[in-house]
Coordinates of C-alpha atoms in Angstrom, one line a residue:
M19 CA 65.9 -178.6 21.7
K20 CA 62.4 -180.4 22.0
I21 CA 64.0 -182.9 24.0
I22 CA 66.2 -180.3 26.3
R23 CA 62.7 -178.6 26.9
S24 CA 61.3 -182.0 28.1
H25 CA 63.7 -183.5 30.2
L26 CA 65.0 -182.4 33.3
G27 CA 68.1 -184.7 34.0
I28 CA 69.4 -183.9 31.0
K29 CA 68.8 -179.5 31.6
L30 CA 70.2 -180.7 34.6
F31 CA 73.5 -181.9 33.3
L32 CA 73.4 -179.0 31.0
S33 CA 73.1 -176.6 33.7
Y34 CA 76.4 -178.3 35.4
F35 CA 78.1 -178.5 31.9
V36 CA 78.0 -175.1 30.8
V37 CA 79.0 -174.1 34.2
I38 CA 82.5 -175.8 34.2
L39 CA 82.5 -175.2 30.4
V40 CA 82.3 -171.1 31.2
G41 CA 84.6 -171.5 34.0
M42 CA 87.5 -172.9 31.5
A43 CA 86.7 -170.7 29.0
V44 CA 87.0 -167.3 31.7
I45 CA 90.4 -169.2 32.6
G46 CA 91.8 -169.0 29.0
I47 CA 90.7 -165.9 28.0
T48 CA 92.2 -164.2 30.7
T49 CA 95.5 -166.0 30.3
K50 CA 95.8 -164.6 27.4
F51 CA 95.4 -161.3 28.0
V52 CA 97.3 -161.7 31.4
T53 CA 99.8 -163.3 30.0
P54 CA 102.3 -161.6 27.3
S55 CA 102.1 -158.2 30.5
A56 CA 103.0 -160.5 33.1
Y57 CA 105.9 -162.3 30.8
A58 CA 107.4 -159.2 29.6
R59 CA 107.1 -158.1 33.1
H60 CA 109.1 -160.3 34.9
L61 CA 111.7 -160.9 31.7
S62 CA 112.2 -157.0 32.6
F63 CA 113.1 -157.4 35.9
M64 CA 115.1 -160.4 34.8
E65 CA 117.4 -157.5 32.4
T66 CA 117.3 -154.8 35.0
Q67 CA 118.9 -157.4 37.9
L68 CA 122.0 -159.0 35.1
G69 CA 122.2 -155.4 34.1
A70 CA 123.1 -153.0 37.5
D71 CA 125.8 -155.0 39.0
P72 CA 129.0 -151.7 38.1
G73 CA 132.4 -152.9 38.3
T74 CA 132.2 -156.1 36.7
G75 CA 131.8 -155.4 32.9
Q76 CA 129.4 -157.0 32.5
G77 CA 126.5 -154.4 32.0
Q78 CA 128.2 -153.3 28.9
M79 CA 128.5 -157.0 27.7
M80 CA 124.3 -157.1 28.4
G81 CA 125.0 -153.4 25.9
Q82 CA 126.4 -155.1 22.9
G83 CA 124.3 -157.9 23.0
R84 CA 121.2 -156.5 23.8
G85 CA 120.4 -156.9 20.1
Q86 CA 121.0 -160.2 19.2
G87 CA 119.2 -160.9 23.1
A88 CA 115.9 -159.0 22.0
G89 CA 115.5 -161.5 19.3
M90 CA 116.5 -164.6 21.0
M91 CA 114.0 -163.6 24.4
S92 CA 111.2 -163.1 21.8
E93 CA 112.1 -167.2 20.5
F94 CA 111.6 -167.6 23.8
Y95 CA 108.4 -166.1 24.8
T96 CA 106.9 -167.2 20.9
N97 CA 108.4 -171.1 22.6
F98 CA 107.0 -171.1 25.8
Q99 CA 104.1 -169.2 24.4
A100 CA 102.8 -172.5 22.9
T101 CA 103.8 -175.5 24.9
F102 CA 101.0 -173.2 27.5
N103 CA 99.0 -172.6 25.3
E104 CA 99.1 -176.9 24.0
S105 CA 99.0 -177.4 28.5
L106 CA 95.9 -175.3 28.6
V107 CA 94.0 -177.0 25.6
I108 CA 95.1 -181.3 27.2
A109 CA 94.1 -179.7 30.3
V110 CA 90.7 -178.3 28.8
V111 CA 90.4 -180.8 27.3
A112 CA 90.8 -183.5 30.6
A113 CA 88.6 -181.1 33.4
S114 CA 85.5 -181.1 30.2
L115 CA 86.0 -184.9 30.5
A116 CA 86.1 -185.4 34.8
A117 CA 83.4 -182.8 34.3
L118 CA 81.3 -184.6 31.9
I119 CA 81.0 -187.8 34.3
V120 CA 80.9 -185.4 37.7
S121 CA 78.0 -184.0 35.7
L122 CA 76.4 -187.3 34.7
V123 CA 76.7 -188.4 38.3
F124 CA 75.2 -185.2 40.4
S125 CA 72.4 -185.2 37.5
R126 CA 71.3 -189.1 38.2
S127 CA 71.9 -188.5 42.2
I128 CA 69.5 -185.4 41.9
L129 CA 66.6 -186.8 39.3
A130 CA 66.5 -189.9 40.8
P131 CA 63.9 -189.0 44.0
V132 CA 61.7 -186.5 41.6
D133 CA 61.4 -189.6 39.9
V134 CA 60.4 -191.7 42.4
M135 CA 57.7 -188.9 43.4
M136 CA 57.4 -188.5 40.0
R137 CA 55.7 -192.2 39.5
A138 CA 54.6 -192.5 42.9
S139 CA 51.8 -189.0 41.6
Q140 CA 51.0 -191.9 38.8
R141 CA 50.0 -194.1 40.8
I142 CA 48.0 -191.6 43.1
A143 CA 46.4 -190.3 40.0
D144 CA 45.3 -194.1 39.2
G145 CA 43.8 -194.0 42.6
H146 CA 46.1 -195.4 45.0
Y147 CA 45.7 -193.3 48.4
D148 CA 48.5 -195.5 49.9
E149 CA 51.8 -194.4 47.3
R150 CA 54.3 -192.9 49.7
V151 CA 57.9 -191.9 49.2
Q152 CA 61.0 -192.3 51.4
S153 CA 62.3 -188.7 53.2
R154 CA 65.9 -188.8 54.3
G155 CA 67.9 -185.6 55.1
D156 CA 66.6 -182.1 55.6
D157 CA 67.6 -180.9 52.1
E158 CA 65.0 -179.4 49.9
L159 CA 63.8 -182.0 48.7
N160 CA 63.3 -184.5 51.6
Q161 CA 61.6 -181.7 52.1
L162 CA 59.7 -181.6 49.3
A163 CA 58.6 -185.6 49.6
G164 CA 57.2 -184.8 52.6
S165 CA 55.2 -182.1 51.4
F166 CA 54.6 -185.2 48.9
N167 CA 53.6 -187.3 51.9
R168 CA 51.4 -185.2 53.8
M169 CA 49.5 -184.7 50.3
A170 CA 49.0 -187.9 49.7
Q171 CA 47.8 -188.8 53.3
Q172 CA 45.5 -185.9 52.7
L173 CA 43.6 -186.8 49.4
E174 CA 43.2 -190.7 51.5
Q175 CA 41.7 -189.0 53.6
V176 CA 39.2 -186.2 51.2
E177 CA 38.8 -189.8 49.8
N178 CA 38.3 -191.6 53.0
M179 CA 35.5 -190.3 53.9
R180 CA 33.5 -189.3 50.5
R181 CA 32.6 -192.7 50.0
R182 CA 31.5 -192.2 53.6
L183 CA 29.5 -189.8 52.7
I184 CA 28.4 -191.4 49.9
G185 CA 28.2 -194.5 52.2
D186 CA 26.5 -192.3 54.8
V187 CA 24.2 -189.8 53.0
A188 CA 22.4 -193.0 51.2
H189 CA 22.2 -195.0 54.8
E190 CA 20.4 -190.7 56.0
L191 CA 17.9 -191.4 52.8
R192 CA 17.3 -194.1 53.4
T193 CA 15.7 -195.3 56.7
P194 CA 13.1 -191.7 56.1
L195 CA 12.0 -193.0 52.7
T196 CA 11.6 -196.9 54.0
S197 CA 9.7 -195.6 56.7
I198 CA 7.5 -193.4 54.0
K199 CA 7.4 -196.6 51.8
G200 CA 6.4 -198.6 54.7
Y201 CA 3.3 -196.8 55.4
A202 CA 2.3 -196.4 52.1
E203 CA 1.9 -199.4 51.1
G204 CA 0.2 -200.4 55.2
L205 CA -2.3 -197.9 54.0
M206 CA -2.7 -199.0 49.9
D207 CA -3.0 -202.5 51.2
G208 CA -5.5 -202.0 54.2
V209 CA -3.5 -203.2 56.4
L210 CA -2.8 -199.9 58.6
P211 CA -5.9 -197.6 58.8
A212 CA -6.6 -193.8 57.2
S213 CA -6.5 -192.3 60.2
T214 CA -4.5 -188.9 60.4
E215 CA -1.7 -191.2 63.0
S216 CA -0.7 -192.6 60.3
Y217 CA -1.2 -189.7 58.2
Q218 CA 1.4 -187.7 60.9
Q219 CA 3.4 -190.9 61.0
I220 CA 4.2 -189.8 57.6
H221 CA 4.5 -186.1 57.5
A222 CA 7.0 -186.0 60.6
E223 CA 9.1 -188.8 58.0
S224 CA 8.9 -186.3 55.2
E225 CA 9.8 -183.4 57.0
R226 CA 12.6 -185.0 58.6
L227 CA 14.2 -186.3 55.6
N228 CA 13.5 -182.5 54.4
R229 CA 15.9 -181.3 57.1
L230 CA 18.4 -183.5 55.8
V231 CA 18.5 -182.5 52.6
D232 CA 18.2 -178.5 53.5
D233 CA 21.2 -179.7 56.0
L234 CA 23.3 -180.6 52.8
Q235 CA 22.4 -177.9 51.1
E236 CA 23.4 -175.5 53.5
L237 CA 26.9 -177.9 53.9
S238 CA 27.4 -177.9 50.6
R239 CA 27.1 -173.7 50.9
V240 CA 29.0 -173.2 54.2
E241 CA 31.9 -175.5 52.7
S242 CA 32.4 -173.7 49.0
R243 CA 31.9 -170.7 51.1
A244 CA 28.8 -169.3 49.5
T245 CA 27.2 -168.5 52.3
Q246 CA 26.9 -164.8 52.7
L247 CA 27.6 -163.2 56.4
D248 CA 25.4 -159.4 57.4
V249 CA 28.1 -158.8 59.6
Q250 CA 27.5 -155.7 62.1
P251 CA 28.8 -154.7 65.9
V252 CA 26.0 -157.4 67.8
D253 CA 26.3 -157.1 71.9
S254 CA 26.8 -161.5 72.4
A255 CA 25.0 -161.4 75.8
I256 CA 21.5 -160.5 73.2
I257 CA 22.5 -163.4 70.9
I258 CA 22.9 -166.0 74.4
K259 CA 19.8 -164.3 75.9
I260 CA 17.4 -165.2 72.4
V261 CA 18.9 -169.1 72.4
T262 CA 18.5 -170.2 75.9
K263 CA 15.1 -168.1 76.2
R264 CA 13.8 -170.8 72.4
L265 CA 15.2 -173.6 74.4
Q266 CA 14.6 -172.9 78.2
Y267 CA 11.1 -175.3 77.8
Q268 CA 13.0 -177.7 76.5
F269 CA 15.4 -178.1 78.9
D270 CA 12.7 -177.9 81.5
E271 CA 11.2 -180.3 80.5
K272 CA 14.2 -182.9 80.1
R273 CA 15.1 -181.6 83.8
I274 CA 19.0 -180.5 82.9
T275 CA 19.5 -176.9 84.4
L276 CA 20.3 -174.3 81.9
T277 CA 22.8 -171.1 82.8
S278 CA 24.2 -168.6 81.7
N279 CA 28.0 -166.8 82.6
L280 CA 27.2 -163.4 81.4
P281 CA 30.3 -160.6 81.5
P282 CA 28.5 -157.1 83.3
E283 CA 29.9 -155.1 80.5
P284 CA 28.7 -155.6 77.9
I285 CA 30.7 -157.7 75.1
H286 CA 30.1 -157.2 71.5
I287 CA 31.2 -158.9 68.2
L288 CA 30.9 -158.6 64.8
A289 CA 29.1 -161.2 63.3
D290 CA 25.5 -162.3 61.7
E291 CA 23.5 -162.5 64.9
G292 CA 21.7 -165.4 62.8
R293 CA 24.5 -167.1 62.0
V294 CA 25.9 -167.2 65.7
I295 CA 22.4 -167.8 66.5
Q296 CA 22.6 -170.7 64.5
V297 CA 25.8 -172.0 66.3
L298 CA 25.1 -171.2 69.8
T299 CA 21.4 -172.9 68.7
N300 CA 22.9 -176.7 67.8
L301 CA 25.7 -176.7 70.6
I302 CA 23.2 -175.6 72.7
G303 CA 21.3 -178.7 71.7
N304 CA 23.9 -180.8 71.6
A305 CA 24.3 -180.2 75.0
L306 CA 20.9 -180.9 75.8
Q307 CA 20.5 -184.2 73.7
Y308 CA 24.2 -185.3 75.8
T309 CA 23.5 -184.6 79.0
T310 CA 21.5 -186.9 80.7
E311 CA 18.4 -186.3 83.5
N312 CA 19.4 -183.4 86.5
G313 CA 22.3 -182.6 84.1
A314 CA 24.0 -179.0 83.7
V315 CA 25.0 -177.0 81.1
T316 CA 26.4 -173.6 81.3
I317 CA 26.4 -170.9 78.9
S318 CA 30.1 -168.0 79.0
V319 CA 31.4 -165.2 76.9
V320 CA 34.6 -163.9 78.1
S321 CA 37.0 -161.4 76.1
E322 CA 40.6 -162.7 75.1
K323 CA 42.3 -159.8 73.3
E324 CA 41.0 -159.0 70.1
M325 CA 38.3 -162.1 70.5
A326 CA 35.0 -163.5 72.0
S327 CA 35.1 -166.5 73.4
I328 CA 32.2 -168.2 74.0
S329 CA 32.1 -171.4 75.4
V330 CA 28.8 -174.0 76.1
S331 CA 30.2 -176.5 79.0
D332 CA 28.3 -180.0 79.9
T333 CA 28.0 -182.1 82.3
G334 CA 27.2 -185.6 80.0
F335 CA 28.0 -188.3 78.0
G336 CA 32.1 -186.3 77.4
I337 CA 34.4 -187.7 74.7
P338 CA 36.9 -189.7 74.6
P339 CA 40.4 -188.4 73.0
E340 CA 40.6 -190.2 69.8
H341 CA 37.2 -188.7 69.0
L342 CA 38.2 -185.5 69.5
A343 CA 40.0 -185.0 66.1
S344 CA 36.9 -186.5 63.8
I345 CA 34.0 -184.5 66.2
F346 CA 34.0 -181.9 63.1
D347 CA 33.8 -184.0 60.7
R348 CA 30.6 -184.6 58.4
F349 CA 28.5 -187.5 60.3
Y350 CA 30.6 -188.3 62.9
R351 CA 29.2 -190.7 65.1
V352 CA 31.7 -191.3 68.6
D353 CA 29.0 -194.1 69.7
K354 CA 28.4 -195.6 65.5
S355 CA 25.3 -198.0 67.0
R356 CA 23.4 -195.4 68.7
S357 CA 20.3 -194.8 67.8
R358 CA 18.6 -191.3 66.3
T359 CA 16.8 -190.8 69.3
R360 CA 20.3 -190.2 71.0
G361 CA 22.3 -189.0 67.7
G362 CA 21.4 -187.1 64.8
S363 CA 23.3 -187.4 61.0
G364 CA 26.7 -185.4 62.3
I365 CA 26.0 -182.7 59.9
G366 CA 25.1 -179.9 63.1
L367 CA 28.4 -179.6 63.8
T368 CA 30.1 -179.5 60.3
I369 CA 28.0 -175.8 59.9
A370 CA 29.2 -174.3 63.3
K371 CA 32.5 -175.2 62.4
H372 CA 32.0 -173.8 58.9
L373 CA 29.8 -171.1 60.5
V374 CA 32.5 -169.4 62.5
E375 CA 35.7 -170.0 60.1
A376 CA 33.7 -167.9 58.2
H377 CA 33.6 -165.1 60.4
G378 CA 37.2 -165.3 61.2
G379 CA 36.4 -167.1 64.8
K380 CA 37.5 -171.3 65.4
L381 CA 36.0 -173.9 66.9
W382 CA 37.0 -177.0 69.0
A383 CA 35.8 -179.5 71.5
Q384 CA 37.6 -180.2 75.3
S385 CA 36.6 -182.8 77.4
A386 CA 38.4 -184.9 79.9
G387 CA 36.8 -188.1 78.4
E388 CA 33.8 -190.2 78.8
N389 CA 31.2 -189.7 81.2
K390 CA 32.8 -186.7 82.1
G391 CA 31.0 -183.5 79.9
S392 CA 32.6 -181.3 77.2
V393 CA 32.9 -178.3 76.5
F394 CA 32.6 -176.2 73.5
I395 CA 34.3 -173.1 72.6
F396 CA 34.2 -170.5 69.6
T397 CA 35.8 -167.3 68.9
L398 CA 34.5 -164.7 67.1
P399 CA 36.1 -160.5 66.3
L400 CA 35.4 -158.3 69.1
A401 CA 33.5 -155.2 67.3
K402 CA 36.2 -151.4 67.7

């Protein structure tokens, strides 16, 4: 029993075979109980037909020989039943052999793709995330193979993201640490003067390092859904005004126009005000960073069924179509070689996306292409 329980092929074969055996047993039992009454009924019908012909005298002859005929008929039935049982046994044996062969063939054909997926899963468990299985047809096993391939592809992407995350974090941490180390060594060797400017540079790099660590901690919380939200009805216009007022000076300094398209009637959303301000600040800050002088950034809010849609559009560098699907990945950069003055670490958009999704909304980006601007849109539930 232990061997049977541990092998799907044996269980599948036995299930086929047991079903066929049960079917044959039902046939045998049914014929055993039905054959005598059916035979007696047909025999009675034959006797009636033979004994009901008047004027021929056959009826009297049948009457006289009824006692002798009854014994012959009983012996005839016994021989008939023995012959029938012998034929039935031979048929059951032949059917069992045929069932055995057919069950083996079908169980192996069904088990073959399962065995392939088992070997492929073992290779994936060993770290070979590029392993795939062939999928042919539309039956359940092929659908399972398709799901298996999608799972393997996602695992491969996660593994690649993990490796890239480790490299990106190491790079992001190394840059300020190298700068701090350089200033410290310069101060110790007397190459740099112990001036306020030198200490300010060290402090600035320390703050940069601290912000990166804080962003990583925030990213860890939002990805694990450990962030606590204080969800309340709030006017979306108030949130937009708070963020634009905070960032207006930076827009004026860079000579970029910042405008808001607010509806005449207030649109109340069900959200954590602080977290939505964080999302908007990140999106508008990105728009400011990637929009050149004399450009424009516009914030709009509209009501759509049960959701409010807030968009941040700019006339900046734009996003190539092949990068739109990955723009919210951790540490992702459209331009891999750009300097830190034109791009951050890429954690902010990831955090913003998770925060929006924690509210039950969605965040996505649209762009007509490079140097054609971009639009970031997110939705939040309306307050009833």
